[in-house]
């Protein structure tokens, strides 16, 4: 699957850069970068794949993120070529499409790969873009794929 390319339209490119910044922050386990992207409120709701699908409030997200960081390494999130960026006004923007995720389960070293459908909504608040909606879901036709690293290797051949 091919990766998303930056849009030529400057308004859409700005949203592309925010999306890429968010996935880079997840991959880098950079909570402070995520803090600049989300509104960080008690009523914030984030839907992610996994057993704790609905996360309400910034503190709950912080707890979830720390648990994730302790369980997985080497996360790479790649928005696919079908990703779309919509900028209906100067203060609202949307991005949606398929994201390919790859990481290693820390305890086993198993490679975990999956694709999900993502919708992200941004709103400009006090001159700054904030991610006010982020929903990831794995389509029913897809499953998480776990593979052990190659025998005698650290699994780096998969990357």
JSON list of C-alpha atoms in Angstrom, two decimals:
[
{"chain": "A", "resi": 1, "resn": "UNK", "atom": "CA", "xyz": [0.00, 0.00, 0.00]},
{"chain": "A", "resi": 2, "resn": "UNK", "atom": "CA", "xyz": [1.40, 3.38, -1.00]},
{"chain": "A", "resi": 3, "resn": "UNK", "atom": "CA", "xyz": [1.85, 6.18, 1.52]},
{"chain": "A", "resi": 4, "resn": "UNK", "atom": "CA", "xyz": [-0.04, 9.45, 1.42]},
{"chain": "A", "resi": 5, "resn": "UNK", "atom": "CA", "xyz": [1.63, 12.31, -0.46]},
{"chain": "A", "resi": 6, "resn": "UNK", "atom": "CA", "xyz": [1.48, 15.94, 0.71]},
{"chain": "A", "resi": 7, "resn": "UNK", "atom": "CA", "xyz": [-1.38, 17.82, -0.98]},
{"chain": "A", "resi": 8, "resn": "UNK", "atom": "CA", "xyz": [-0.46, 20.68, -3.27]},
{"chain": "A", "resi": 9, "resn": "UNK", "atom": "CA", "xyz": [-3.16, 22.98, -1.86]},
{"chain": "A", "resi": 10, "resn": "UNK", "atom": "CA", "xyz": [-1.53, 25.01, 0.99]},
{"chain": "A", "resi": 11, "resn": "UNK", "atom": "CA", "xyz": [-4.61, 24.79, 3.24]},
{"chain": "A", "resi": 12, "resn": "UNK", "atom": "CA", "xyz": [-4.82, 21.03, 2.87]},
{"chain": "A", "resi": 13, "resn": "UNK", "atom": "CA", "xyz": [-1.05, 20.71, 3.25]},
{"chain": "A", "resi": 14, "resn": "UNK", "atom": "CA", "xyz": [-1.28, 22.44, 6.62]},
{"chain": "A", "resi": 15, "resn": "UNK", "atom": "CA", "xyz": [-3.73, 19.73, 7.78]},
{"chain": "A", "resi": 16, "resn": "UNK", "atom": "CA", "xyz": [-1.53, 16.99, 6.27]},
{"chain": "A", "resi": 17, "resn": "UNK", "atom": "CA", "xyz": [1.38, 18.32, 8.34]},
{"chain": "A", "resi": 18, "resn": "UNK", "atom": "CA", "xyz": [-0.73, 18.21, 11.52]},
{"chain": "A", "resi": 19, "resn": "UNK", "atom": "CA", "xyz": [-1.75, 14.62, 10.82]},
{"chain": "A", "resi": 20, "resn": "UNK", "atom": "CA", "xyz": [1.85, 13.62, 10.14]},
{"chain": "A", "resi": 21, "resn": "UNK", "atom": "CA", "xyz": [2.97, 15.42, 13.32]},
{"chain": "A", "resi": 22, "resn": "UNK", "atom": "CA", "xyz": [0.43, 13.46, 15.35]},
{"chain": "A", "resi": 23, "resn": "UNK", "atom": "CA", "xyz": [1.52, 10.09, 13.97]},
{"chain": "A", "resi": 24, "resn": "UNK", "atom": "CA", "xyz": [5.18, 11.01, 14.43]},
{"chain": "A", "resi": 25, "resn": "UNK", "atom": "CA", "xyz": [4.42, 11.93, 18.06]},
{"chain": "A", "resi": 26, "resn": "UNK", "atom": "CA", "xyz": [2.75, 8.55, 18.61]},
{"chain": "A", "resi": 27, "resn": "UNK", "atom": "CA", "xyz": [5.73, 6.78, 17.04]},
{"chain": "A", "resi": 28, "resn": "UNK", "atom": "CA", "xyz": [8.20, 8.78, 19.10]},
{"chain": "A", "resi": 29, "resn": "UNK", "atom": "CA", "xyz": [6.08, 8.31, 22.24]},
{"chain": "A", "resi": 30, "resn": "UNK", "atom": "CA", "xyz": [6.23, 12.09, 22.54]},
{"chain": "A", "resi": 31, "resn": "UNK", "atom": "CA", "xyz": [3.43, 12.98, 24.92]},
{"chain": "A", "resi": 32, "resn": "UNK", "atom": "CA", "xyz": [4.35, 16.67, 24.95]},
{"chain": "A", "resi": 33, "resn": "UNK", "atom": "CA", "xyz": [3.93, 16.89, 21.17]},
{"chain": "A", "resi": 34, "resn": "UNK", "atom": "CA", "xyz": [0.52, 15.22, 21.49]},
{"chain": "A", "resi": 35, "resn": "UNK", "atom": "CA", "xyz": [-0.39, 17.72, 24.20]},
{"chain": "A", "resi": 36, "resn": "UNK", "atom": "CA", "xyz": [0.07, 20.54, 21.66]},
{"chain": "A", "resi": 37, "resn": "UNK", "atom": "CA", "xyz": [-2.30, 18.81, 19.21]},
{"chain": "A", "resi": 38, "resn": "UNK", "atom": "CA", "xyz": [-5.21, 17.86, 21.48]},
{"chain": "A", "resi": 39, "resn": "UNK", "atom": "CA", "xyz": [-7.35, 20.29, 23.49]},
{"chain": "A", "resi": 40, "resn": "UNK", "atom": "CA", "xyz": [-6.44, 18.47, 26.77]},
{"chain": "A", "resi": 41, "resn": "UNK", "atom": "CA", "xyz": [-9.86, 18.85, 28.40]},
{"chain": "A", "resi": 42, "resn": "UNK", "atom": "CA", "xyz": [-11.78, 16.69, 30.86]},
{"chain": "A", "resi": 43, "resn": "UNK", "atom": "CA", "xyz": [-14.57, 16.12, 28.31]},
{"chain": "A", "resi": 44, "resn": "UNK", "atom": "CA", "xyz": [-12.26, 15.14, 25.44]},
{"chain": "A", "resi": 45, "resn": "UNK", "atom": "CA", "xyz": [-13.21, 11.81, 23.85]},
{"chain": "A", "resi": 46, "resn": "UNK", "atom": "CA", "xyz": [-10.79, 9.71, 21.78]},
{"chain": "A", "resi": 47, "resn": "UNK", "atom": "CA", "xyz": [-11.72, 6.42, 20.10]},
{"chain": "A", "resi": 48, "resn": "UNK", "atom": "CA", "xyz": [-8.80, 4.10, 19.44]},
{"chain": "A", "resi": 49, "resn": "UNK", "atom": "CA", "xyz": [-8.48, 0.45, 18.56]},
{"chain": "A", "resi": 50, "resn": "UNK", "atom": "CA", "xyz": [-7.86, -1.98, 21.39]},
{"chain": "A", "resi": 51, "resn": "UNK", "atom": "CA", "xyz": [-9.60, -3.08, 24.56]},
{"chain": "A", "resi": 52, "resn": "UNK", "atom": "CA", "xyz": [-10.07, 0.46, 25.87]},
{"chain": "A", "resi": 53, "resn": "UNK", "atom": "CA", "xyz": [-11.81, 1.82, 22.76]},
{"chain": "A", "resi": 54, "resn": "UNK", "atom": "CA", "xyz": [-13.36, 4.97, 24.23]},
{"chain": "A", "resi": 55, "resn": "UNK", "atom": "CA", "xyz": [-11.15, 7.24, 26.29]},
{"chain": "A", "resi": 56, "resn": "UNK", "atom": "CA", "xyz": [-12.78, 10.21, 28.02]},
{"chain": "A", "resi": 57, "resn": "UNK", "atom": "CA", "xyz": [-10.67, 13.04, 29.39]},
{"chain": "A", "resi": 58, "resn": "UNK", "atom": "CA", "xyz": [-7.06, 14.04, 28.92]},
{"chain": "A", "resi": 59, "resn": "UNK", "atom": "CA", "xyz": [-5.91, 12.31, 32.12]},
{"chain": "A", "resi": 60, "resn": "UNK", "atom": "CA", "xyz": [-7.43, 9.00, 30.96]},
{"chain": "A", "resi": 61, "resn": "UNK", "atom": "CA", "xyz": [-5.68, 9.41, 27.61]},
{"chain": "A", "resi": 62, "resn": "UNK", "atom": "CA", "xyz": [-2.37, 10.08, 29.36]},
{"chain": "A", "resi": 63, "resn": "UNK", "atom": "CA", "xyz": [-2.80, 6.86, 31.39]},
{"chain": "A", "resi": 64, "resn": "UNK", "atom": "CA", "xyz": [-3.68, 4.89, 28.23]},
{"chain": "A", "resi": 65, "resn": "UNK", "atom": "CA", "xyz": [-0.71, 6.34, 26.36]},
{"chain": "A", "resi": 66, "resn": "UNK", "atom": "CA", "xyz": [1.73, 5.41, 29.13]},
{"chain": "A", "resi": 67, "resn": "UNK", "atom": "CA", "xyz": [0.37, 1.83, 29.16]},
{"chain": "A", "resi": 68, "resn": "UNK", "atom": "CA", "xyz": [0.76, 1.67, 25.38]},
{"chain": "A", "resi": 69, "resn": "UNK", "atom": "CA", "xyz": [4.33, 3.00, 25.58]},
{"chain": "A", "resi": 70, "resn": "UNK", "atom": "CA", "xyz": [5.19, 0.33, 28.15]},
{"chain": "A", "resi": 71, "resn": "UNK", "atom": "CA", "xyz": [3.77, -2.48, 26.00]},
{"chain": "A", "resi": 72, "resn": "UNK", "atom": "CA", "xyz": [4.95, -1.63, 22.46]},
{"chain": "A", "resi": 73, "resn": "UNK", "atom": "CA", "xyz": [8.09, -0.40, 20.74]},
{"chain": "A", "resi": 74, "resn": "UNK", "atom": "CA", "xyz": [9.03, 0.88, 17.29]},
{"chain": "A", "resi": 75, "resn": "UNK", "atom": "CA", "xyz": [5.58, 2.16, 16.32]},
{"chain": "A", "resi": 76, "resn": "UNK", "atom": "CA", "xyz": [5.32, 3.40, 12.74]},
{"chain": "A", "resi": 77, "resn": "UNK", "atom": "CA", "xyz": [2.02, 4.92, 11.55]},
{"chain": "A", "resi": 78, "resn": "UNK", "atom": "CA", "xyz": [1.70, 5.55, 7.83]},
{"chain": "A", "resi": 79, "resn": "UNK", "atom": "CA", "xyz": [-1.35, 7.28, 6.33]},
{"chain": "A", "resi": 80, "resn": "UNK", "atom": "CA", "xyz": [-2.09, 5.53, 3.03]},
{"chain": "A", "resi": 81, "resn": "UNK", "atom": "CA", "xyz": [-2.58, 7.05, -0.41]},
{"chain": "A", "resi": 82, "resn": "UNK", "atom": "CA", "xyz": [-6.38, 7.10, 0.09]},
{"chain": "A", "resi": 83, "resn": "UNK", "atom": "CA", "xyz": [-6.06, 9.69, 2.88]},
{"chain": "A", "resi": 84, "resn": "UNK", "atom": "CA", "xyz": [-8.11, 12.83, 2.17]},
{"chain": "A", "resi": 85, "resn": "UNK", "atom": "CA", "xyz": [-7.79, 16.32, 3.62]},
{"chain": "A", "resi": 86, "resn": "UNK", "atom": "CA", "xyz": [-10.76, 18.69, 3.65]},
{"chain": "A", "resi": 87, "resn": "UNK", "atom": "CA", "xyz": [-10.61, 22.35, 4.63]},
{"chain": "A", "resi": 88, "resn": "UNK", "atom": "CA", "xyz": [-14.18, 23.76, 4.52]},
{"chain": "A", "resi": 89, "resn": "UNK", "atom": "CA", "xyz": [-13.25, 26.97, 6.36]},
{"chain": "A", "resi": 90, "resn": "UNK", "atom": "CA", "xyz": [-10.32, 28.77, 7.96]},
{"chain": "A", "resi": 91, "resn": "UNK", "atom": "CA", "xyz": [-11.24, 27.28, 11.36]},
{"chain": "A", "resi": 92, "resn": "UNK", "atom": "CA", "xyz": [-12.28, 23.69, 10.54]},
{"chain": "A", "resi": 93, "resn": "UNK", "atom": "CA", "xyz": [-10.55, 20.77, 8.84]},
{"chain": "A", "resi": 94, "resn": "UNK", "atom": "CA", "xyz": [-10.95, 17.02, 8.45]},
{"chain": "A", "resi": 95, "resn": "UNK", "atom": "CA", "xyz": [-8.72, 14.15, 7.46]},
{"chain": "A", "resi": 96, "resn": "UNK", "atom": "CA", "xyz": [-9.77, 10.57, 6.84]},
{"chain": "A", "resi": 97, "resn": "UNK", "atom": "CA", "xyz": [-8.49, 7.38, 5.28]},
{"chain": "A", "resi": 98, "resn": "UNK", "atom": "CA", "xyz": [-6.53, 4.22, 5.94]},
{"chain": "A", "resi": 99, "resn": "UNK", "atom": "CA", "xyz": [-3.54, 4.13, 8.27]},
{"chain": "A", "resi": 100, "resn": "UNK", "atom": "CA", "xyz": [-1.06, 1.26, 8.33]},
{"chain": "A", "resi": 101, "resn": "UNK", "atom": "CA", "xyz": [0.40, 0.58, 11.79]},
{"chain": "A", "resi": 102, "resn": "UNK", "atom": "CA", "xyz": [3.42, -1.54, 12.66]},
{"chain": "A", "resi": 103, "resn": "UNK", "atom": "CA", "xyz": [4.98, -2.05, 16.07]},
{"chain": "A", "resi": 104, "resn": "UNK", "atom": "CA", "xyz": [6.65, -4.66, 18.24]},
{"chain": "A", "resi": 105, "resn": "UNK", "atom": "CA", "xyz": [5.09, -6.12, 21.33]},
{"chain": "A", "resi": 106, "resn": "UNK", "atom": "CA", "xyz": [7.73, -5.50, 23.98]},
{"chain": "A", "resi": 107, "resn": "UNK", "atom": "CA", "xyz": [7.10, -8.67, 26.05]},
{"chain": "A", "resi": 108, "resn": "UNK", "atom": "CA", "xyz": [7.32, -11.14, 23.16]},
{"chain": "A", "resi": 109, "resn": "UNK", "atom": "CA", "xyz": [9.15, -9.23, 20.43]},
{"chain": "A", "resi": 110, "resn": "UNK", "atom": "CA", "xyz": [6.30, -10.16, 18.07]},
{"chain": "A", "resi": 111, "resn": "UNK", "atom": "CA", "xyz": [5.64, -7.86, 15.18]},
{"chain": "A", "resi": 112, "resn": "UNK", "atom": "CA", "xyz": [2.12, -6.46, 15.18]},
{"chain": "A", "resi": 113, "resn": "UNK", "atom": "CA", "xyz": [0.69, -5.02, 11.97]},
{"chain": "A", "resi": 114, "resn": "UNK", "atom": "CA", "xyz": [-2.76, -3.68, 11.27]},
{"chain": "A", "resi": 115, "resn": "UNK", "atom": "CA", "xyz": [-4.67, -1.24, 9.14]},
{"chain": "A", "resi": 116, "resn": "UNK", "atom": "CA", "xyz": [-7.39, 0.99, 10.43]},
{"chain": "A", "resi": 117, "resn": "UNK", "atom": "CA", "xyz": [-9.82, 3.56, 9.16]},
{"chain": "A", "resi": 118, "resn": "UNK", "atom": "CA", "xyz": [-9.20, 6.94, 10.73]},
{"chain": "A", "resi": 119, "resn": "UNK", "atom": "CA", "xyz": [-11.18, 10.13, 10.96]},
{"chain": "A", "resi": 120, "resn": "UNK", "atom": "CA", "xyz": [-9.57, 13.23, 12.46]},
{"chain": "A", "resi": 121, "resn": "UNK", "atom": "CA", "xyz": [-11.29, 16.59, 12.92]},
{"chain": "A", "resi": 122, "resn": "UNK", "atom": "CA", "xyz": [-9.46, 19.81, 13.69]},
{"chain": "A", "resi": 123, "resn": "UNK", "atom": "CA", "xyz": [-10.76, 23.13, 14.95]},
{"chain": "A", "resi": 124, "resn": "UNK", "atom": "CA", "xyz": [-8.76, 26.31, 15.24]},
{"chain": "A", "resi": 125, "resn": "UNK", "atom": "CA", "xyz": [-8.94, 27.47, 18.87]},
{"chain": "A", "resi": 126, "resn": "UNK", "atom": "CA", "xyz": [-7.29, 30.74, 19.87]},
{"chain": "A", "resi": 127, "resn": "UNK", "atom": "CA", "xyz": [-5.28, 30.65, 16.65]},
{"chain": "A", "resi": 128, "resn": "UNK", "atom": "CA", "xyz": [-3.99, 27.07, 17.14]},
{"chain": "A", "resi": 129, "resn": "UNK", "atom": "CA", "xyz": [-5.24, 23.89, 15.46]},
{"chain": "A", "resi": 130, "resn": "UNK", "atom": "CA", "xyz": [-6.57, 21.33, 17.94]},
{"chain": "A", "resi": 131, "resn": "UNK", "atom": "CA", "xyz": [-7.55, 17.75, 17.19]},
{"chain": "A", "resi": 132, "resn": "UNK", "atom": "CA", "xyz": [-11.12, 17.73, 18.53]},
{"chain": "A", "resi": 133, "resn": "UNK", "atom": "CA", "xyz": [-12.03, 14.29, 17.14]},
{"chain": "A", "resi": 134, "resn": "UNK", "atom": "CA", "xyz": [-9.85, 11.26, 16.51]},
{"chain": "A", "resi": 135, "resn": "UNK", "atom": "CA", "xyz": [-11.45, 7.92, 15.74]},
{"chain": "A", "resi": 136, "resn": "UNK", "atom": "CA", "xyz": [-9.55, 4.81, 14.66]},
{"chain": "A", "resi": 137, "resn": "UNK", "atom": "CA", "xyz": [-11.34, 1.57, 13.89]},
{"chain": "A", "resi": 138, "resn": "UNK", "atom": "CA", "xyz": [-10.19, -1.72, 12.45]},
{"chain": "A", "resi": 139, "resn": "UNK", "atom": "CA", "xyz": [-12.61, -2.92, 9.75]},
{"chain": "A", "resi": 140, "resn": "UNK", "atom": "CA", "xyz": [-14.32, -6.25, 10.51]},
{"chain": "A", "resi": 141, "resn": "UNK", "atom": "CA", "xyz": [-12.59, -7.78, 7.50]},
{"chain": "A", "resi": 142, "resn": "UNK", "atom": "CA", "xyz": [-9.15, -7.09, 8.97]},
{"chain": "A", "resi": 143, "resn": "UNK", "atom": "CA", "xyz": [-7.50, -8.63, 11.99]},
{"chain": "A", "resi": 144, "resn": "UNK", "atom": "CA", "xyz": [-4.40, -7.83, 13.93]},
{"chain": "A", "resi": 145, "resn": "UNK", "atom": "CA", "xyz": [-1.50, -9.80, 12.52]},
{"chain": "A", "resi": 146, "resn": "UNK", "atom": "CA", "xyz": [1.16, -10.97, 14.93]},
{"chain": "A", "resi": 147, "resn": "UNK", "atom": "CA", "xyz": [4.31, -12.67, 13.77]},
{"chain": "A", "resi": 148, "resn": "UNK", "atom": "CA", "xyz": [7.33, -13.77, 15.78]},
{"chain": "A", "resi": 149, "resn": "UNK", "atom": "CA", "xyz": [10.66, -12.24, 14.82]},
{"chain": "A", "resi": 150, "resn": "UNK", "atom": "CA", "xyz": [12.81, -14.29, 12.50]},
{"chain": "A", "resi": 151, "resn": "UNK", "atom": "CA", "xyz": [14.64, -17.00, 14.39]},
{"chain": "A", "resi": 152, "resn": "UNK", "atom": "CA", "xyz": [17.85, -15.70, 15.86]},
{"chain": "A", "resi": 153, "resn": "UNK", "atom": "CA", "xyz": [17.10, -12.12, 14.74]},
{"chain": "A", "resi": 154, "resn": "UNK", "atom": "CA", "xyz": [15.67, -9.08, 16.46]},
{"chain": "A", "resi": 155, "resn": "UNK", "atom": "CA", "xyz": [12.92, -8.74, 13.88]},
{"chain": "A", "resi": 156, "resn": "UNK", "atom": "CA", "xyz": [14.59, -5.77, 12.21]},
{"chain": "A", "resi": 157, "resn": "UNK", "atom": "CA", "xyz": [14.28, -7.53, 8.84]},
{"chain": "A", "resi": 158, "resn": "UNK", "atom": "CA", "xyz": [10.57, -6.81, 8.95]},
{"chain": "A", "resi": 159, "resn": "UNK", "atom": "CA", "xyz": [11.09, -3.08, 9.02]}
]
